mmCIF file of C-alpha atoms in Angstrom:
data_model
loop_
_atom_site.group_PDB
_atom_site.id
_atom_site.type_symbol
_atom_site.label_atom_id
_atom_site.label_comp_id
_atom_site.label_asym_id
_atom_site.label_seq_id
_atom_site.Cartn_x
_atom_site.Cartn_y
_atom_site.Cartn_z
ATOM 1 C CA MET A 35 98.303 -20.886 81.645
ATOM 2 C CA THR A 36 101.524 -20.370 79.589
ATOM 3 C CA PHE A 37 104.934 -19.723 81.086
ATOM 4 C CA ARG A 38 104.884 -16.175 79.710
ATOM 5 C CA SER A 39 101.581 -15.142 81.254
ATOM 6 C CA ALA A 40 102.512 -16.503 84.569
ATOM 7 C CA LEU A 41 105.800 -14.614 84.541
ATOM 8 C CA VAL A 42 104.040 -11.444 83.557
ATOM 9 C CA GLY A 43 101.422 -11.888 86.326
ATOM 10 C CA LEU A 44 104.198 -12.406 88.880
ATOM 11 C CA LEU A 45 106.028 -9.313 87.875
ATOM 12 C CA LEU A 46 102.808 -7.175 87.987
ATOM 13 C CA VAL A 47 102.117 -8.473 91.584
ATOM 14 C CA ALA A 48 105.579 -7.651 92.697
ATOM 15 C CA VAL A 49 105.816 -4.108 91.105
ATOM 16 C CA ALA A 50 102.340 -2.928 91.887
ATOM 17 C CA PRO A 51 102.816 -2.474 95.709
ATOM 18 C CA THR A 52 106.242 -0.950 95.292
ATOM 19 C CA ALA A 53 104.925 1.672 92.732
ATOM 20 C CA ALA A 54 102.028 2.526 95.045
ATOM 21 C CA SER A 55 104.152 2.956 98.115
ATOM 22 C CA ALA A 56 106.671 5.121 96.189
ATOM 23 C CA GLN A 57 103.858 7.349 95.048
ATOM 24 C CA SER A 58 102.415 7.570 98.495
ATOM 25 C CA ALA A 59 105.820 8.531 99.933
ATOM 26 C CA ARG A 60 106.063 11.525 97.623
ATOM 27 C CA GLY A 61 102.961 12.993 99.114
ATOM 28 C CA PRO A 62 101.195 16.159 98.054
ATOM 29 C CA LEU A 63 104.508 17.995 96.995
ATOM 30 C CA ALA A 64 105.064 15.383 94.139
ATOM 31 C CA ALA A 65 103.678 17.643 91.450
ATOM 32 C CA PHE A 66 105.932 20.485 92.482
ATOM 33 C CA ASP A 67 109.137 18.586 93.015
ATOM 34 C CA GLY A 68 108.566 15.625 90.706
ATOM 35 C CA GLY A 69 108.771 17.127 87.258
ATOM 36 C CA GLN A 70 105.573 19.025 86.446
ATOM 37 C CA GLY A 71 106.421 21.860 84.187
ATOM 38 C CA GLY A 72 104.916 25.411 84.312
ATOM 39 C CA TRP A 73 105.313 28.980 84.693
ATOM 40 C CA TYR A 74 106.428 30.624 88.016
ATOM 41 C CA LEU A 75 107.183 34.048 89.452
ATOM 42 C CA ARG A 76 110.047 34.945 91.657
ATOM 43 C CA GLY A 77 111.303 37.593 93.901
ATOM 44 C CA ASP A 78 114.777 38.054 95.650
ATOM 45 C CA LEU A 79 116.370 40.150 98.335
ATOM 46 C CA GLY A 80 120.060 40.082 99.310
ATOM 47 C CA ILE A 81 123.284 41.667 100.163
ATOM 48 C CA ALA A 82 126.185 42.165 97.870
ATOM 49 C CA SER A 83 130.016 42.633 98.484
ATOM 50 C CA PRO A 84 131.262 44.365 95.335
ATOM 51 C CA LEU A 85 134.816 43.993 94.005
ATOM 52 C CA THR A 86 136.864 45.955 91.651
ATOM 53 C CA SER A 87 140.228 45.385 90.049
ATOM 54 C CA GLY A 88 141.170 48.979 90.678
ATOM 55 C CA PHE A 89 140.716 52.558 89.451
ATOM 56 C CA THR A 90 142.706 54.193 86.601
ATOM 57 C CA GLN A 91 142.842 57.711 85.165
ATOM 58 C CA ASP A 92 144.810 58.607 81.993
ATOM 59 C CA SER A 93 146.013 61.917 83.431
ATOM 60 C CA VAL A 94 147.335 60.151 86.597
ATOM 61 C CA ALA A 95 149.041 57.304 84.618
ATOM 62 C CA VAL A 96 150.769 59.547 82.072
ATOM 63 C CA ASN A 97 152.434 61.407 84.939
ATOM 64 C CA GLY A 98 153.655 58.162 86.606
ATOM 65 C CA GLY A 99 150.985 58.362 89.279
ATOM 66 C CA ALA A 100 148.788 55.573 90.653
ATOM 67 C CA PHE A 101 145.606 54.899 92.734
ATOM 68 C CA GLY A 102 145.432 53.228 96.079
ATOM 69 C CA GLY A 103 142.813 52.424 98.650
ATOM 70 C CA GLU A 104 140.080 51.562 96.082
ATOM 71 C CA ARG A 105 136.940 50.316 97.869
ATOM 72 C CA LEU A 106 133.235 49.628 97.066
ATOM 73 C CA SER A 107 130.943 49.383 100.006
ATOM 74 C CA ARG A 108 128.373 46.562 100.564
ATOM 75 C CA THR A 109 125.006 47.164 98.948
ATOM 76 C CA GLY A 110 121.484 45.789 98.814
ATOM 77 C CA ILE A 111 119.747 43.758 96.115
ATOM 78 C CA ALA A 112 116.085 43.585 95.113
ATOM 79 C CA GLY A 113 115.017 41.515 92.121
ATOM 80 C CA VAL A 114 112.013 40.096 90.334
ATOM 81 C CA GLY A 115 111.541 37.495 87.619
ATOM 82 C CA VAL A 116 109.477 35.080 85.709
ATOM 83 C CA GLY A 117 110.445 31.472 84.874
ATOM 84 C CA TRP A 118 109.489 28.213 83.381
ATOM 85 C CA ARG A 119 110.079 24.784 84.968
ATOM 86 C CA ILE A 120 110.960 22.412 82.147
ATOM 87 C CA ASP A 121 110.866 19.089 84.191
ATOM 88 C CA ASP A 122 111.972 17.777 87.641
ATOM 89 C CA ARG A 123 115.566 18.812 86.823
ATOM 90 C CA PHE A 124 115.679 21.799 84.698
ATOM 91 C CA ARG A 125 114.192 25.366 84.906
ATOM 92 C CA VAL A 126 114.926 28.740 83.319
ATOM 93 C CA ASP A 127 113.938 32.227 84.199
ATOM 94 C CA THR A 128 114.495 35.853 83.314
ATOM 95 C CA THR A 129 115.261 38.200 86.149
ATOM 96 C CA TRP A 130 115.814 41.942 86.715
ATOM 97 C CA GLU A 131 117.378 43.502 89.742
ATOM 98 C CA LEU A 132 118.364 46.827 91.191
ATOM 99 C CA ARG A 133 121.410 47.107 93.243
ATOM 100 C CA SER A 134 121.371 50.034 95.607
ATOM 101 C CA GLY A 135 124.301 52.571 95.479
ATOM 102 C CA SER A 136 127.584 51.398 96.587
ATOM 103 C CA SER A 137 129.986 53.943 97.951
ATOM 104 C CA LEU A 138 133.217 54.470 95.930
ATOM 105 C CA ASP A 139 136.518 55.528 97.612
ATOM 106 C CA GLY A 140 139.831 55.971 96.130
ATOM 107 C CA VAL A 141 143.080 58.055 96.487
ATOM 108 C CA SER A 142 145.360 59.086 93.637
ATOM 109 C CA ASN A 143 148.887 60.373 93.954
ATOM 110 C CA ILE A 144 151.365 61.960 91.450
ATOM 111 C CA THR A 145 154.765 62.910 92.523
ATOM 112 C CA LEU A 146 157.161 64.787 90.182
ATOM 113 C CA ALA A 147 160.886 65.109 90.757
ATOM 114 C CA ASN A 148 163.674 67.049 89.155
ATOM 115 C CA ALA A 149 166.812 65.660 87.690
ATOM 116 C CA ARG A 150 168.453 65.545 91.149
ATOM 117 C CA GLY A 151 165.559 63.436 92.393
ATOM 118 C CA GLN A 152 164.193 66.229 94.568
ATOM 119 C CA THR A 153 160.144 66.311 94.726
ATOM 120 C CA VAL A 154 158.962 69.371 92.865
ATOM 121 C CA ALA A 155 155.227 68.570 92.937
ATOM 122 C CA ASP A 156 153.055 66.263 94.878
ATOM 123 C CA LEU A 157 149.383 65.952 94.092
ATOM 124 C CA THR A 158 147.106 63.788 96.027
ATOM 125 C CA SER A 159 143.323 63.535 95.257
ATOM 126 C CA VAL A 160 140.749 61.823 97.440
ATOM 127 C CA TYR A 161 137.713 60.725 95.656
ATOM 128 C CA THR A 162 134.119 59.623 96.835
ATOM 129 C CA GLY A 163 131.212 58.669 94.881
ATOM 130 C CA LYS A 164 128.596 56.031 94.181
ATOM 131 C CA VAL A 165 128.171 53.112 91.931
ATOM 132 C CA GLN A 166 124.677 51.780 91.161
ATOM 133 C CA SER A 167 123.795 48.931 88.912
ATOM 134 C CA GLN A 168 120.744 47.351 87.249
ATOM 135 C CA VAL A 169 121.102 43.806 85.934
ATOM 136 C CA ALA A 170 118.951 41.786 83.468
ATOM 137 C CA LEU A 171 119.964 38.024 83.245
ATOM 138 C CA VAL A 172 118.565 34.868 81.680
ATOM 139 C CA ASN A 173 119.378 32.026 83.974
ATOM 140 C CA ALA A 174 119.318 28.206 83.664
ATOM 141 C CA TYR A 175 119.295 25.891 86.700
ATOM 142 C CA VAL A 176 119.760 22.237 87.455
ATOM 143 C CA ASP A 177 117.886 20.940 90.456
ATOM 144 C CA ILE A 178 119.950 18.102 91.865
ATOM 145 C CA GLY A 179 117.325 16.129 93.679
ATOM 146 C CA THR A 180 114.850 16.519 96.619
ATOM 147 C CA TRP A 181 115.206 15.248 100.049
ATOM 148 C CA ASN A 182 112.477 16.092 102.665
ATOM 149 C CA ARG A 183 111.360 19.018 100.642
ATOM 150 C CA PHE A 184 114.872 20.418 100.224
ATOM 151 C CA THR A 185 116.242 20.730 96.663
ATOM 152 C CA PRO A 186 119.936 21.798 96.108
ATOM 153 C CA PHE A 187 120.573 23.447 92.765
ATOM 154 C CA VAL A 188 123.323 25.034 90.690
ATOM 155 C CA GLY A 189 122.852 27.560 87.818
ATOM 156 C CA ALA A 190 124.436 30.064 85.441
ATOM 157 C CA GLY A 191 123.223 33.217 83.781
ATOM 158 C CA VAL A 192 124.156 35.761 81.146
ATOM 159 C CA GLY A 193 122.834 39.175 80.386
ATOM 160 C CA ILE A 194 123.562 42.948 80.603
ATOM 161 C CA ALA A 195 124.436 45.366 83.398
ATOM 162 C CA ARG A 196 123.661 49.100 83.527
ATOM 163 C CA ASN A 197 126.411 50.625 85.711
ATOM 164 C CA THR A 198 126.092 54.304 86.725
ATOM 165 C CA VAL A 199 128.821 56.182 88.489
ATOM 166 C CA SER A 200 127.425 59.333 90.188
ATOM 167 C CA ASP A 201 128.067 61.930 92.925
ATOM 168 C CA LEU A 202 131.937 61.768 92.223
ATOM 169 C CA ARG A 203 133.733 64.395 94.122
ATOM 170 C CA GLY A 204 137.402 65.001 94.773
ATOM 171 C CA VAL A 205 139.539 66.833 97.228
ATOM 172 C CA ASN A 206 143.001 67.863 95.714
ATOM 173 C CA LEU A 207 145.979 68.730 97.862
ATOM 174 C CA ALA A 208 148.828 70.075 95.624
ATOM 175 C CA SER A 209 152.177 70.824 97.107
ATOM 176 C CA VAL A 210 154.897 72.431 95.053
ATOM 177 C CA ALA A 211 158.628 72.953 96.151
ATOM 178 C CA PHE A 212 161.149 75.240 94.655
ATOM 179 C CA TRP A 213 164.765 74.274 94.669
ATOM 180 C CA SER A 214 168.036 76.149 94.125
ATOM 181 C CA ASP A 215 169.908 75.542 91.044
ATOM 182 C CA THR A 216 173.200 75.982 92.775
ATOM 183 C CA ALA A 217 174.859 73.946 95.464
ATOM 184 C CA PRO A 218 173.779 72.997 98.007
ATOM 185 C CA TYR A 219 170.583 72.761 95.860
ATOM 186 C CA GLY A 220 168.418 73.448 98.931
ATOM 187 C CA GLN A 221 164.743 74.343 98.957
ATOM 188 C CA ILE A 222 164.078 78.005 98.566
ATOM 189 C CA GLY A 223 160.305 78.044 98.638
ATOM 190 C CA GLY A 224 157.034 76.249 98.146
ATOM 191 C CA LEU A 225 153.301 76.550 98.112
ATOM 192 C CA THR A 226 150.281 74.409 98.990
ATOM 193 C CA GLU A 227 146.770 74.607 97.344
ATOM 194 C CA VAL A 228 143.509 72.743 98.011
ATOM 195 C CA SER A 229 141.022 72.501 95.296
ATOM 196 C CA HIS A 230 137.894 70.500 94.531
ATOM 197 C CA GLY A 231 136.851 68.305 91.646
ATOM 198 C CA VAL A 232 133.409 67.139 90.478
ATOM 199 C CA SER A 233 132.184 64.919 87.760
ATOM 200 C CA ALA A 234 128.626 64.486 86.236
ATOM 201 C CA PRO A 235 126.939 61.087 86.384
ATOM 202 C CA LYS A 236 127.754 58.604 83.562
ATOM 203 C CA THR A 237 126.192 55.278 82.602
ATOM 204 C CA ASN A 238 127.761 52.348 80.987
ATOM 205 C CA TYR A 239 126.382 49.132 79.651
ATOM 206 C CA SER A 240 128.392 45.965 79.966
ATOM 207 C CA PHE A 241 127.947 42.112 79.309
ATOM 208 C CA ALA A 242 127.222 40.369 82.693
ATOM 209 C CA TRP A 243 127.322 36.787 83.689
ATOM 210 C CA ALA A 244 126.728 34.878 86.817
ATOM 211 C CA LEU A 245 127.354 31.435 88.551
ATOM 212 C CA MET A 246 125.200 30.417 91.477
ATOM 213 C CA GLY A 247 124.177 27.612 93.832
ATOM 214 C CA GLY A 248 121.757 27.156 96.679
ATOM 215 C CA VAL A 249 118.885 25.185 98.047
ATOM 216 C CA GLY A 250 115.014 25.500 97.839
ATOM 217 C CA TRP A 251 112.602 24.424 100.437
ATOM 218 C CA ALA A 252 109.147 23.532 99.056
ATOM 219 C CA VAL A 253 106.525 25.033 101.565
ATOM 220 C CA ASP A 254 103.691 23.519 99.548
ATOM 221 C CA ASP A 255 102.683 22.725 96.062
ATOM 222 C CA ARG A 256 103.053 26.366 94.828
ATOM 223 C CA LEU A 257 105.473 28.162 97.177
ATOM 224 C CA THR A 258 109.241 27.511 97.332
ATOM 225 C CA VAL A 259 111.621 29.604 99.614
ATOM 226 C CA GLU A 260 115.222 29.839 98.361
ATOM 227 C CA ALA A 261 118.572 30.721 99.798
ATOM 228 C CA SER A 262 121.652 31.081 97.436
ATOM 229 C CA TYR A 263 125.133 32.214 96.798
ATOM 230 C CA ARG A 264 125.957 33.969 93.400
ATOM 231 C CA TYR A 265 129.237 35.208 91.873
ATOM 232 C CA LEU A 266 128.122 38.174 89.584
ATOM 233 C CA ASN A 267 130.477 39.745 87.003
ATOM 234 C CA LEU A 268 129.151 43.144 86.159
ATOM 235 C CA GLY A 269 131.511 43.998 83.274
ATOM 236 C CA LYS A 270 134.989 45.045 82.622
ATOM 237 C CA THR A 271 134.735 48.803 83.305
ATOM 238 C CA ALA A 272 132.490 51.619 84.415
ATOM 239 C CA SER A 273 133.638 55.237 84.159
ATOM 240 C CA THR A 274 132.936 58.797 85.272
ATOM 241 C CA SER A 275 132.622 61.765 83.005
ATOM 242 C CA LEU A 276 135.394 64.343 82.736
ATOM 243 C CA VAL A 277 136.534 65.569 86.211
ATOM 244 C CA ALA A 278 136.271 69.448 86.414
ATOM 245 C CA CYS A 279 138.467 71.125 88.976
ATOM 246 C CA ASP A 280 137.552 74.530 90.517
ATOM 247 C CA CYS A 281 141.154 75.365 89.900
ATOM 248 C CA GLY A 282 140.377 75.443 86.208
ATOM 249 C CA ALA A 283 141.986 72.242 85.128
ATOM 250 C CA ILE A 284 139.856 69.281 83.504
ATOM 251 C CA GLY A 285 140.878 65.756 84.373
ATOM 252 C CA SER A 286 140.214 62.661 82.315
ATOM 253 C CA PRO A 287 137.517 60.199 83.327
ATOM 254 C CA ILE A 288 138.126 57.869 86.212
ATOM 255 C CA LYS A 289 137.626 54.273 85.260
ATOM 256 C CA VAL A 290 136.400 51.660 87.712
ATOM 257 C CA GLY A 291 137.709 48.338 86.339
ATOM 258 C CA GLY A 292 136.524 44.839 86.587
ATOM 259 C CA LEU A 293 133.267 45.058 88.426
ATOM 260 C CA ALA A 294 132.096 41.975 90.203
ATOM 261 C CA SER A 295 130.233 40.901 93.336
ATOM 262 C CA HIS A 296 129.677 38.073 95.909
ATOM 263 C CA ASP A 297 125.893 37.943 96.557
ATOM 264 C CA LEU A 298 123.955 36.342 99.255
ATOM 265 C CA ARG A 299 120.228 36.236 98.438
ATOM 266 C CA VAL A 300 116.951 34.844 99.849
ATOM 267 C CA GLY A 301 113.826 34.590 97.728
ATOM 268 C CA ALA A 302 110.715 32.850 96.848
ATOM 269 C CA ARG A 303 109.267 31.135 93.819
ATOM 270 C CA TRP A 304 105.453 30.899 93.207
ATOM 271 C CA ALA A 305 104.314 28.288 90.788
ATOM 272 C CA LEU A 306 101.364 29.628 88.609
ATOM 273 C CA ASP A 307 99.913 26.408 87.538
ATOM 274 C CA ALA A 308 101.051 23.698 89.996
ATOM 275 C CA LYS A 309 98.480 20.936 90.682
ATOM 276 C CA PRO A 310 98.228 18.709 93.654
ATOM 277 C CA ALA A 311 99.596 15.237 93.002
ATOM 278 C CA PRO A 312 96.860 12.697 92.167
ATOM 279 C CA ALA A 313 96.020 10.264 94.966
ATOM 280 C CA PRO A 314 97.693 6.945 94.664
ATOM 281 C CA ALA A 315 95.767 4.626 92.305
ATOM 282 C CA GLN A 316 94.126 1.630 93.898
ATOM 283 C CA ARG A 317 95.744 -1.393 92.495
ATOM 284 C CA LEU A 318 93.575 -4.545 91.910
ATOM 285 C CA PRO A 319 95.019 -8.051 92.381
ATOM 286 C CA VAL A 320 96.194 -9.665 89.282
ATOM 287 C CA VAL A 321 94.060 -12.644 88.417
ATOM 288 C CA ALA A 322 95.595 -15.007 85.908
ATOM 289 C CA LYS A 323 93.206 -16.420 83.441
ATOM 290 C CA TYR A 324 93.463 -19.883 82.296
#
């Protein structure tokens, strides 16, 4: 027996039990967690907390007015998708989701003054409406590692958002004051008028992107339950149609700027072609030949 053959024999004897015990420790979930590629389906439900950088309207801005109290309410999320597990670290999927209508609230105010600084007109408009979005994304994930069936992951996605603003209605309170042109320049009259505005639904398409992180729990070789957080950017703006007032005036569209959302989701992934891990191979003792 040569020195080389003896060394190889010793190494095989040492490595064989270790490899067998490692394979056994992985158990029946090894095929799912350990790198087998394949197609999977997914479904997700969640709750979203939408954000906006604010509302603007040209007819308000040109008169020195501004919006305040802008708010978008929480909304529900329901999504489906199909994906491909590349290996034990990487997977990609394409998803589509519907986000139920989020209530939109905002107040605009325009104040006009004369040369003496006296208010001659004050217009306050209170708006309510709804923002609904559909989002299609292509996502890529990195599975960090698996411990006791739990696999934390991070991911990112890009796609397109379809944002629709609908049911926009406004209540306008206009107050006009008349002032004397002679000293002591007191108020000599005024009037108050209430009117209502409405806007037709309008849909805008915007580039969307997302960053996410979470953890998956492998129930068996096919099913993984997932919980995740996601920051979703739905685009720079959405807007209404022209705002028509029953007073006869036509207002410019209201723009909802910087749509984004903090999302909490739970979901499940179903592997279509996962296979149980093979039983640990029986290792025969290495016999050196002389």
